[in-house]
C-alpha cells in the first residue's frame, strides 16, 4: 500500500553541484571587484617632487619643504642626503603636509645641524648619492634652497693691544675672527672716554683687525678695557681684556754739579748723576761749546781759551721727554783777563783783585765763604766789571749801624761793607746765609729776611730763599751795583710768613740774569741738597686690592636683583684708580672705576638684575660672590630638535595611493569573511 499526498525528500549528497555554488559565486565576484579598484587610478604619476623653500627654525635647525602631486616617500629621506654650504646635518625629522602648495601635498624636513654655523646664508642641496623620491618613484631634482639668518656664532677674541706712538698717543688694536658692526673700548684714568667702531680702520684677511690712534688729553696712567663687540649679524660678545698706558709728558729733573770758574788747560769735572725722572733716565748727553759731544753721567773737560764757555747737558726719559740745562763757566788764563784773586787775612775780611771782562764774574774763594760774621755769612758775589779794567775790592763783615732799624723798621742782623773804589759795577748778585738760631732769637720766619743796599739811604733789594740746611737759610738778592749791604729782619707771625717750601722756578731769575744763563739753568745749578722737611712729595705707586666682595642675596634665579658691595684697599704709596668688574661667568655685567687714596679704603655698591635665561657664577674681579641657578636648581639644558616616535597610522600614505590600498584592503577583508563562512558551512 503506498502513501498518497506526500512528496519525497531527497537528501543532499556530498559532491553535488550545490556544494560548489558559493565557490562559484566567489570566483565570479573577484573579476567584478577588480574594476572597482582599478577605476580609482586616473593616470600614472610621472612628475618628480619639487623644492619648496628653506627657513631658519633656530640656531641649529633648518626647515626645508618638498612638494609633490601625490606624496613624498618619506622613508627615502636620510640625513646624508643633504649637503650644506656651512655646517653639517646630524639628523633629520620628516612631517607630511597636505595641500601645502595649491592642491599638492608634501613633506617638511627638519635638518638638525651638528653645531651653530658662522654664515648668515646657508644653502641646502642634495648629495650625489641622495635618492629622495615620491611614492611613484620619481626622484627629487638636484637643486638648492637658501636659509637666511643662520649666523649664531659670536665674535671670537684674537687680540687687544695698546702700542705707544709717542708720550701722549697710542695705537689701539682690536682683532677678532670675523668682521664687526660695533665694538666698545672704555678708557679710565686721569680722564674718562668710551670709543666705538666709528674711528677705527678695518683690515680684513684671515681675521678682522681694527686700529686707531688715540691721544690722551692729560698726563697720568690710563686703563683701557675692551668691553664688547657685535658682528654684522647682531651676535655680540663681552670681553674683559685690559691694557694700560702711561702718559708722561714731563722731562727729567736735571741736576748739574761742577765748577763755574776754571783756568785754561785745567781739567774740570761735571756730573749729572743726581738727575731724576719718575720713569727713569734713558740717556744723558753733554755738549761743550759748539762741537764737542759727550755721553754719560760724568765728564771731564779742559778749556783751551779764556772767556765764558757753555756746558749743556740733555737728559732723556724712556718716553722721549727731554730736559736741557746749560751751565756757563768763566775760564781765566794765567793772571790775565778774567782773573779773580781772593785773599782772606781772617774770616771777617776779604781782599779781591779783579781783571774785568765786561761779563759776569764770580767772586768766591776756592774753599769756604768770602766773609763771616756772628749772625750772617757772605758766601759769594757775582758782578760785571768793565772789560780790561782792574779793580780791587775790600769786603768786611760788621755789625749793622743803630740807625738802620730806625730808618727801615727792620732789625739789622749782619752788615757786609764793600769798597770797590771808583770802578763801576753792574748786575750784582749777592748770596748770603743766616743762622736759624738768629731768626728764632728775633721771632722771625725765613721769609721775613730782606737785604738792604746803602745808596743815599737804605733801599730794600729783591731777596729770595735759595736753599736751606739744617742750621742755615741761604738767600740771594740782586743789586744794580756793589755797595754796603745790611741783612734786615721784619718781625712777623708764623701765619703771615712764607712757609718753608722748596725753591720755585722764579727764584732763579735774578741770579741767572747776573750770570747770563737761563732761569732753568739757574734753578738747577744753584740748588744744593734740600733739607728733609721739604721733600714731602715722593714718587710712589698705588697698590689697590679688593679685600671683600659680597652679594645680597647671593643665591639667585635669572631675573632676580642683587646688591653687590665691594671694599677696596690701597696698600701703595700713591693714589690710584681701580676698575671693578662684575661678571656672570665670562660676560661682564657692569664695571666702575674707583679712586682710592694711598693707605685708605673705599667701598662701592652695585645694584643689578641678573639677565633672563642666564645662569652661572657671579664674580667681582674673578672672585665668586654668588650663584645664579634655574628653577630646578641646576643649569638649563639647551633645547634639542624634536625627534618623536611617529604614530603608526601616520605612516599610511595619503592621496590616490592610499585610496587604492584602502579599496584592496576592503576587498581582501570581504573575501576573507566569505571564505570563512563557507568553511564553517562545509564543516571545516
PDB file of N, CA and C in Angstrom, residues 238-310:
ATOM      1  N   UNK A 238      81.052  89.748  25.048  1.00  0.00           N
ATOM      2  CA  UNK A 238      81.653  90.666  26.019  1.00  0.00           C
ATOM      3  C   UNK A 238      83.017  90.122  26.434  1.00  0.00           C
ATOM      4  N   UNK A 239      83.971  91.042  26.555  1.00  0.00           N
ATOM      5  CA  UNK A 239      85.319  90.681  26.965  1.00  0.00           C
ATOM      6  C   UNK A 239      85.723  91.513  28.171  1.00  0.00           C
ATOM      7  N   UNK A 240      86.751  91.065  28.862  1.00  0.00           N
ATOM      8  CA  UNK A 240      87.313  91.839  29.971  1.00  0.00           C
ATOM      9  C   UNK A 240      88.822  91.940  29.777  1.00  0.00           C
ATOM     10  N   UNK A 241      89.223  92.253  28.557  1.00  0.00           N
ATOM     11  CA  UNK A 241      90.640  92.380  28.231  1.00  0.00           C
ATOM     12  C   UNK A 241      91.093  93.801  28.562  1.00  0.00           C
ATOM     13  N   UNK A 242      92.189  93.899  29.302  1.00  0.00           N
ATOM     14  CA  UNK A 242      92.624  95.204  29.803  1.00  0.00           C
ATOM     15  C   UNK A 242      94.083  95.470  29.438  1.00  0.00           C
ATOM     16  N   UNK A 243      94.351  96.728  29.062  1.00  0.00           N
ATOM     17  CA  UNK A 243      95.702  97.199  28.802  1.00  0.00           C
ATOM     18  C   UNK A 243      95.881  98.538  29.523  1.00  0.00           C
ATOM     19  N   UNK A 244      97.116  98.910  29.793  1.00  0.00           N
ATOM     20  CA  UNK A 244      97.393 100.180  30.463  1.00  0.00           C
ATOM     21  C   UNK A 244      98.297 101.045  29.593  1.00  0.00           C
ATOM     22  N   UNK A 245      98.200 102.347  29.816  1.00  0.00           N
ATOM     23  CA  UNK A 245      99.032 103.306  29.092  1.00  0.00           C
ATOM     24  C   UNK A 245      99.394 104.435  30.038  1.00  0.00           C
ATOM     25  N   UNK A 246     100.668 104.783  30.066  1.00  0.00           N
ATOM     26  CA  UNK A 246     101.143 105.878  30.915  1.00  0.00           C
ATOM     27  C   UNK A 246     101.507 107.057  30.031  1.00  0.00           C
ATOM     28  N   UNK A 247     100.800 108.163  30.242  1.00  0.00           N
ATOM     29  CA  UNK A 247     101.108 109.402  29.534  1.00  0.00           C
ATOM     30  C   UNK A 247     101.996 110.245  30.442  1.00  0.00           C
ATOM     31  N   UNK A 248     103.283 110.271  30.095  1.00  0.00           N
ATOM     32  CA  UNK A 248     104.262 111.066  30.835  1.00  0.00           C
ATOM     33  C   UNK A 248     104.869 112.069  29.867  1.00  0.00           C
ATOM     34  N   UNK A 249     104.468 113.322  29.976  1.00  0.00           N
ATOM     35  CA  UNK A 249     104.977 114.359  29.092  1.00  0.00           C
ATOM     36  C   UNK A 249     105.983 115.267  29.751  1.00  0.00           C
ATOM     37  N   UNK A 250     106.449 114.907  30.927  1.00  0.00           N
ATOM     38  CA  UNK A 250     107.388 115.742  31.675  1.00  0.00           C
ATOM     39  C   UNK A 250     108.795 115.184  31.541  1.00  0.00           C
ATOM     40  N   UNK A 251     109.742 116.069  31.219  1.00  0.00           N
ATOM     41  CA  UNK A 251     111.130 115.662  31.078  1.00  0.00           C
ATOM     42  C   UNK A 251     111.786 115.440  32.427  1.00  0.00           C
ATOM     43  N   UNK A 252     112.988 114.884  32.429  1.00  0.00           N
ATOM     44  CA  UNK A 252     113.702 114.628  33.686  1.00  0.00           C
ATOM     45  C   UNK A 252     114.025 115.919  34.437  1.00  0.00           C
ATOM     46  N   UNK A 253     114.223 115.772  35.726  1.00  0.00           N
ATOM     47  CA  UNK A 253     114.669 116.877  36.573  1.00  0.00           C
ATOM     48  C   UNK A 253     116.195 116.842  36.594  1.00  0.00           C
ATOM     49  N   UNK A 254     116.823 117.738  35.806  1.00  0.00           N
ATOM     50  CA  UNK A 254     118.263 117.694  35.589  1.00  0.00           C
ATOM     51  C   UNK A 254     118.991 118.455  36.692  1.00  0.00           C
ATOM     52  N   UNK A 255     119.953 117.804  37.292  1.00  0.00           N
ATOM     53  CA  UNK A 255     120.815 118.415  38.304  1.00  0.00           C
ATOM     54  C   UNK A 255     122.259 118.311  37.835  1.00  0.00           C
ATOM     55  N   UNK A 256     122.945 119.457  37.782  1.00  0.00           N
ATOM     56  CA  UNK A 256     124.328 119.503  37.320  1.00  0.00           C
ATOM     57  C   UNK A 256     125.226 119.965  38.454  1.00  0.00           C
ATOM     58  N   UNK A 257     126.305 119.265  38.642  1.00  0.00           N
ATOM     59  CA  UNK A 257     127.331 119.711  39.588  1.00  0.00           C
ATOM     60  C   UNK A 257     128.633 119.904  38.829  1.00  0.00           C
ATOM     61  N   UNK A 258     129.406 120.921  39.237  1.00  0.00           N
ATOM     62  CA  UNK A 258     130.663 121.232  38.569  1.00  0.00           C
ATOM     63  C   UNK A 258     131.014 122.689  38.788  1.00  0.00           C
ATOM     64  N   UNK A 259     132.226 123.113  38.476  1.00  0.00           N
ATOM     65  CA  UNK A 259     132.664 124.490  38.744  1.00  0.00           C
ATOM     66  C   UNK A 259     132.048 125.498  37.793  1.00  0.00           C
ATOM     67  N   UNK A 260     131.975 126.738  38.284  1.00  0.00           N
ATOM     68  CA  UNK A 260     131.578 127.859  37.437  1.00  0.00           C
ATOM     69  C   UNK A 260     132.799 128.647  36.950  1.00  0.00           C
ATOM     70  N   UNK A 261     133.928 128.356  37.535  1.00  0.00           N
ATOM     71  CA  UNK A 261     135.162 129.024  37.153  1.00  0.00           C
ATOM     72  C   UNK A 261     136.213 127.965  36.875  1.00  0.00           C
ATOM     73  N   UNK A 262     137.046 128.232  35.888  1.00  0.00           N
ATOM     74  CA  UNK A 262     138.118 127.304  35.530  1.00  0.00           C
ATOM     75  C   UNK A 262     139.275 128.084  34.940  1.00  0.00           C
ATOM     76  N   UNK A 263     140.422 127.434  34.867  1.00  0.00           N
ATOM     77  CA  UNK A 263     141.616 128.013  34.270  1.00  0.00           C
ATOM     78  C   UNK A 263     141.920 127.282  32.978  1.00  0.00           C
ATOM     79  N   UNK A 264     142.436 128.012  32.017  1.00  0.00           N
ATOM     80  CA  UNK A 264     142.770 127.422  30.729  1.00  0.00           C
ATOM     81  C   UNK A 264     143.666 126.204  30.931  1.00  0.00           C
ATOM     82  N   UNK A 265     143.277 125.069  30.285  1.00  0.00           N
ATOM     83  CA  UNK A 265     144.059 123.851  30.356  1.00  0.00           C
ATOM     84  C   UNK A 265     143.836 123.017  31.595  1.00  0.00           C
ATOM     85  N   UNK A 266     143.050 123.514  32.543  1.00  0.00           N
ATOM     86  CA  UNK A 266     142.810 122.779  33.790  1.00  0.00           C
ATOM     87  C   UNK A 266     141.655 121.787  33.604  1.00  0.00           C
ATOM     88  N   UNK A 267     141.873 120.486  33.859  1.00  0.00           N
ATOM     89  CA  UNK A 267     140.762 119.524  33.759  1.00  0.00           C
ATOM     90  C   UNK A 267     139.717 119.790  34.854  1.00  0.00           C
ATOM     91  N   UNK A 268     138.488 119.895  34.477  1.00  0.00           N
ATOM     92  CA  UNK A 268     137.398 120.105  35.433  1.00  0.00           C
ATOM     93  C   UNK A 268     136.316 119.061  35.178  1.00  0.00           C
ATOM     94  N   UNK A 269     135.652 118.623  36.230  1.00  0.00           N
ATOM     95  CA  UNK A 269     134.658 117.548  36.140  1.00  0.00           C
ATOM     96  C   UNK A 269     133.248 118.106  36.314  1.00  0.00           C
ATOM     97  N   UNK A 270     132.319 117.552  35.542  1.00  0.00           N
ATOM     98  CA  UNK A 270     130.901 117.882  35.656  1.00  0.00           C
ATOM     99  C   UNK A 270     130.119 116.574  35.798  1.00  0.00           C
ATOM    100  N   UNK A 271     129.050 116.646  36.539  1.00  0.00           N
ATOM    101  CA  UNK A 271     128.256 115.439  36.774  1.00  0.00           C
ATOM    102  C   UNK A 271     126.768 115.760  36.707  1.00  0.00           C
ATOM    103  N   UNK A 272     126.010 114.818  36.130  1.00  0.00           N
ATOM    104  CA  UNK A 272     124.540 114.883  36.129  1.00  0.00           C
ATOM    105  C   UNK A 272     123.977 113.618  36.769  1.00  0.00           C
ATOM    106  N   UNK A 273     124.757 113.011  37.665  1.00  0.00           N
ATOM    107  CA  UNK A 273     124.356 111.747  38.283  1.00  0.00           C
ATOM    108  C   UNK A 273     123.127 111.890  39.161  1.00  0.00           C
ATOM    109  N   UNK A 274     122.846 113.099  39.643  1.00  0.00           N
ATOM    110  CA  UNK A 274     121.689 113.296  40.511  1.00  0.00           C
ATOM    111  C   UNK A 274     120.415 113.625  39.734  1.00  0.00           C
ATOM    112  N   UNK A 275     120.471 113.542  38.407  1.00  0.00           N
ATOM    113  CA  UNK A 275     119.283 113.774  37.580  1.00  0.00           C
ATOM    114  C   UNK A 275     118.258 112.667  37.828  1.00  0.00           C
ATOM    115  N   UNK A 276     117.006 113.044  37.954  1.00  0.00           N
ATOM    116  CA  UNK A 276     115.942 112.077  38.278  1.00  0.00           C
ATOM    117  C   UNK A 276     114.777 112.202  37.305  1.00  0.00           C
ATOM    118  N   UNK A 277     114.002 111.129  37.232  1.00  0.00           N
ATOM    119  CA  UNK A 277     112.771 111.109  36.446  1.00  0.00           C
ATOM    120  C   UNK A 277     111.880 110.016  37.018  1.00  0.00           C
ATOM    121  N   UNK A 278     110.579 110.263  37.033  1.00  0.00           N
ATOM    122  CA  UNK A 278     109.657 109.294  37.607  1.00  0.00           C
ATOM    123  C   UNK A 278     109.695 107.948  36.918  1.00  0.00           C
ATOM    124  N   UNK A 279     110.067 107.914  35.634  1.00  0.00           N
ATOM    125  CA  UNK A 279     110.109 106.664  34.883  1.00  0.00           C
ATOM    126  C   UNK A 279     111.540 106.219  34.588  1.00  0.00           C
ATOM    127  N   UNK A 280     112.514 106.921  35.157  1.00  0.00           N
ATOM    128  CA  UNK A 280     113.905 106.564  34.918  1.00  0.00           C
ATOM    129  C   UNK A 280     114.523 107.437  33.847  1.00  0.00           C
ATOM    130  N   UNK A 281     115.846 107.533  33.861  1.00  0.00           N
ATOM    131  CA  UNK A 281     116.590 108.324  32.883  1.00  0.00           C
ATOM    132  C   UNK A 281     117.157 107.380  31.834  1.00  0.00           C
ATOM    133  N   UNK A 282     116.790 107.627  30.572  1.00  0.00           N
ATOM    134  CA  UNK A 282     117.224 106.750  29.484  1.00  0.00           C
ATOM    135  C   UNK A 282     118.645 107.071  29.032  1.00  0.00           C
ATOM    136  N   UNK A 283     118.958 108.360  28.884  1.00  0.00           N
ATOM    137  CA  UNK A 283     120.293 108.728  28.417  1.00  0.00           C
ATOM    138  C   UNK A 283     120.621 110.147  28.857  1.00  0.00           C
ATOM    139  N   UNK A 284     121.926 110.432  28.928  1.00  0.00           N
ATOM    140  CA  UNK A 284     122.430 111.768  29.265  1.00  0.00           C
ATOM    141  C   UNK A 284     123.500 112.123  28.239  1.00  0.00           C
ATOM    142  N   UNK A 285     123.359 113.323  27.650  1.00  0.00           N
ATOM    143  CA  UNK A 285     124.310 113.769  26.630  1.00  0.00           C
ATOM    144  C   UNK A 285     124.756 115.198  26.936  1.00  0.00           C
ATOM    145  N   UNK A 286     126.044 115.427  26.752  1.00  0.00           N
ATOM    146  CA  UNK A 286     126.643 116.733  27.021  1.00  0.00           C
ATOM    147  C   UNK A 286     127.087 117.384  25.718  1.00  0.00           C
ATOM    148  N   UNK A 287     126.981 118.714  25.698  1.00  0.00           N
ATOM    149  CA  UNK A 287     127.575 119.494  24.607  1.00  0.00           C
ATOM    150  C   UNK A 287     128.410 120.602  25.227  1.00  0.00           C
ATOM    151  N   UNK A 288     129.740 120.583  24.920  1.00  0.00           N
ATOM    152  CA  UNK A 288     130.668 121.586  25.432  1.00  0.00           C
ATOM    153  C   UNK A 288     131.066 122.472  24.263  1.00  0.00           C
ATOM    154  N   UNK A 289     130.690 123.743  24.340  1.00  0.00           N
ATOM    155  CA  UNK A 289     130.945 124.633  23.212  1.00  0.00           C
ATOM    156  C   UNK A 289     130.041 124.296  22.058  1.00  0.00           C
ATOM    157  N   UNK A 290     130.566 124.469  20.845  1.00  0.00           N
ATOM    158  CA  UNK A 290     129.751 124.271  19.653  1.00  0.00           C
ATOM    159  C   UNK A 290     129.886 122.891  19.026  1.00  0.00           C
ATOM    160  N   UNK A 291     130.968 122.169  19.319  1.00  0.00           N
ATOM    161  CA  UNK A 291     131.203 120.962  18.538  1.00  0.00           C
ATOM    162  C   UNK A 291     131.637 119.745  19.346  1.00  0.00           C
ATOM    163  N   UNK A 292     131.663 119.817  20.652  1.00  0.00           N
ATOM    164  CA  UNK A 292     132.084 118.666  21.445  1.00  0.00           C
ATOM    165  C   UNK A 292     130.866 117.997  22.065  1.00  0.00           C
ATOM    166  N   UNK A 293     130.637 116.713  21.719  1.00  0.00           N
ATOM    167  CA  UNK A 293     129.501 115.949  22.225  1.00  0.00           C
ATOM    168  C   UNK A 293     130.039 114.781  23.048  1.00  0.00           C
ATOM    169  N   UNK A 294     129.554 114.661  24.287  1.00  0.00           N
ATOM    170  CA  UNK A 294     129.964 113.586  25.178  1.00  0.00           C
ATOM    171  C   UNK A 294     128.729 112.926  25.776  1.00  0.00           C
ATOM    172  N   UNK A 295     128.858 111.644  26.176  1.00  0.00           N
ATOM    173  CA  UNK A 295     127.740 110.908  26.762  1.00  0.00           C
ATOM    174  C   UNK A 295     128.134 110.369  28.127  1.00  0.00           C
ATOM    175  N   UNK A 296     127.123 110.141  28.963  1.00  0.00           N
ATOM    176  CA  UNK A 296     127.361 109.572  30.282  1.00  0.00           C
ATOM    177  C   UNK A 296     127.025 110.550  31.385  1.00  0.00           C
ATOM    178  N   UNK A 297     126.900 110.020  32.595  1.00  0.00           N
ATOM    179  CA  UNK A 297     126.551 110.866  33.727  1.00  0.00           C
ATOM    180  C   UNK A 297     127.671 111.840  34.099  1.00  0.00           C
ATOM    181  N   UNK A 298     128.923 111.436  33.925  1.00  0.00           N
ATOM    182  CA  UNK A 298     130.063 112.247  34.363  1.00  0.00           C
ATOM    183  C   UNK A 298     131.006 112.490  33.192  1.00  0.00           C
ATOM    184  N   UNK A 299     131.526 113.740  33.113  1.00  0.00           N
ATOM    185  CA  UNK A 299     132.514 114.079  32.086  1.00  0.00           C
ATOM    186  C   UNK A 299     133.619 114.905  32.718  1.00  0.00           C
ATOM    187  N   UNK A 300     134.773 114.918  32.070  1.00  0.00           N
ATOM    188  CA  UNK A 300     135.889 115.779  32.461  1.00  0.00           C
ATOM    189  C   UNK A 300     136.382 116.493  31.210  1.00  0.00           C
ATOM    190  N   UNK A 301     136.488 117.820  31.275  1.00  0.00           N
ATOM    191  CA  UNK A 301     136.906 118.613  30.114  1.00  0.00           C
ATOM    192  C   UNK A 301     137.965 119.617  30.547  1.00  0.00           C
ATOM    193  N   UNK A 302     138.729 120.142  29.582  1.00  0.00           N
ATOM    194  CA  UNK A 302     139.698 121.219  29.797  1.00  0.00           C
ATOM    195  C   UNK A 302     139.477 122.263  28.715  1.00  0.00           C
ATOM    196  N   UNK A 303     139.313 123.517  29.109  1.00  0.00           N
ATOM    197  CA  UNK A 303     139.042 124.597  28.180  1.00  0.00           C
ATOM    198  C   UNK A 303     140.350 125.152  27.642  1.00  0.00           C
ATOM    199  N   UNK A 304     140.381 125.400  26.336  1.00  0.00           N
ATOM    200  CA  UNK A 304     141.617 125.828  25.677  1.00  0.00           C
ATOM    201  C   UNK A 304     141.787 127.337  25.645  1.00  0.00           C
ATOM    202  N   UNK A 305     140.726 128.084  25.923  1.00  0.00           N
ATOM    203  CA  UNK A 305     140.831 129.540  25.829  1.00  0.00           C
ATOM    204  C   UNK A 305     140.041 130.185  26.950  1.00  0.00           C
ATOM    205  N   UNK A 306     140.464 131.400  27.358  1.00  0.00           N
ATOM    206  CA  UNK A 306     139.706 132.103  28.398  1.00  0.00           C
ATOM    207  C   UNK A 306     138.384 132.620  27.852  1.00  0.00           C
ATOM    208  N   UNK A 307     137.542 133.018  28.763  1.00  0.00           N
ATOM    209  CA  UNK A 307     136.240 133.558  28.410  1.00  0.00           C
ATOM    210  C   UNK A 307     135.112 132.733  29.005  1.00  0.00           C
ATOM    211  N   UNK A 308     133.890 133.009  28.540  1.00  0.00           N
ATOM    212  CA  UNK A 308     132.708 132.293  29.025  1.00  0.00           C
ATOM    213  C   UNK A 308     132.410 131.119  28.098  1.00  0.00           C
ATOM    214  N   UNK A 309     132.302 129.940  28.664  1.00  0.00           N
ATOM    215  CA  UNK A 309     132.036 128.728  27.902  1.00  0.00           C
ATOM    216  C   UNK A 309     130.761 128.063  28.438  1.00  0.00           C
ATOM    217  N   UNK A 310     129.958 127.551  27.510  1.00  0.00           N
ATOM    218  CA  UNK A 310     128.713 126.881  27.895  1.00  0.00           C
ATOM    219  C   UNK A 310     128.895 125.368  27.925  1.00  0.00           C
TER     220      UNK A 310
END
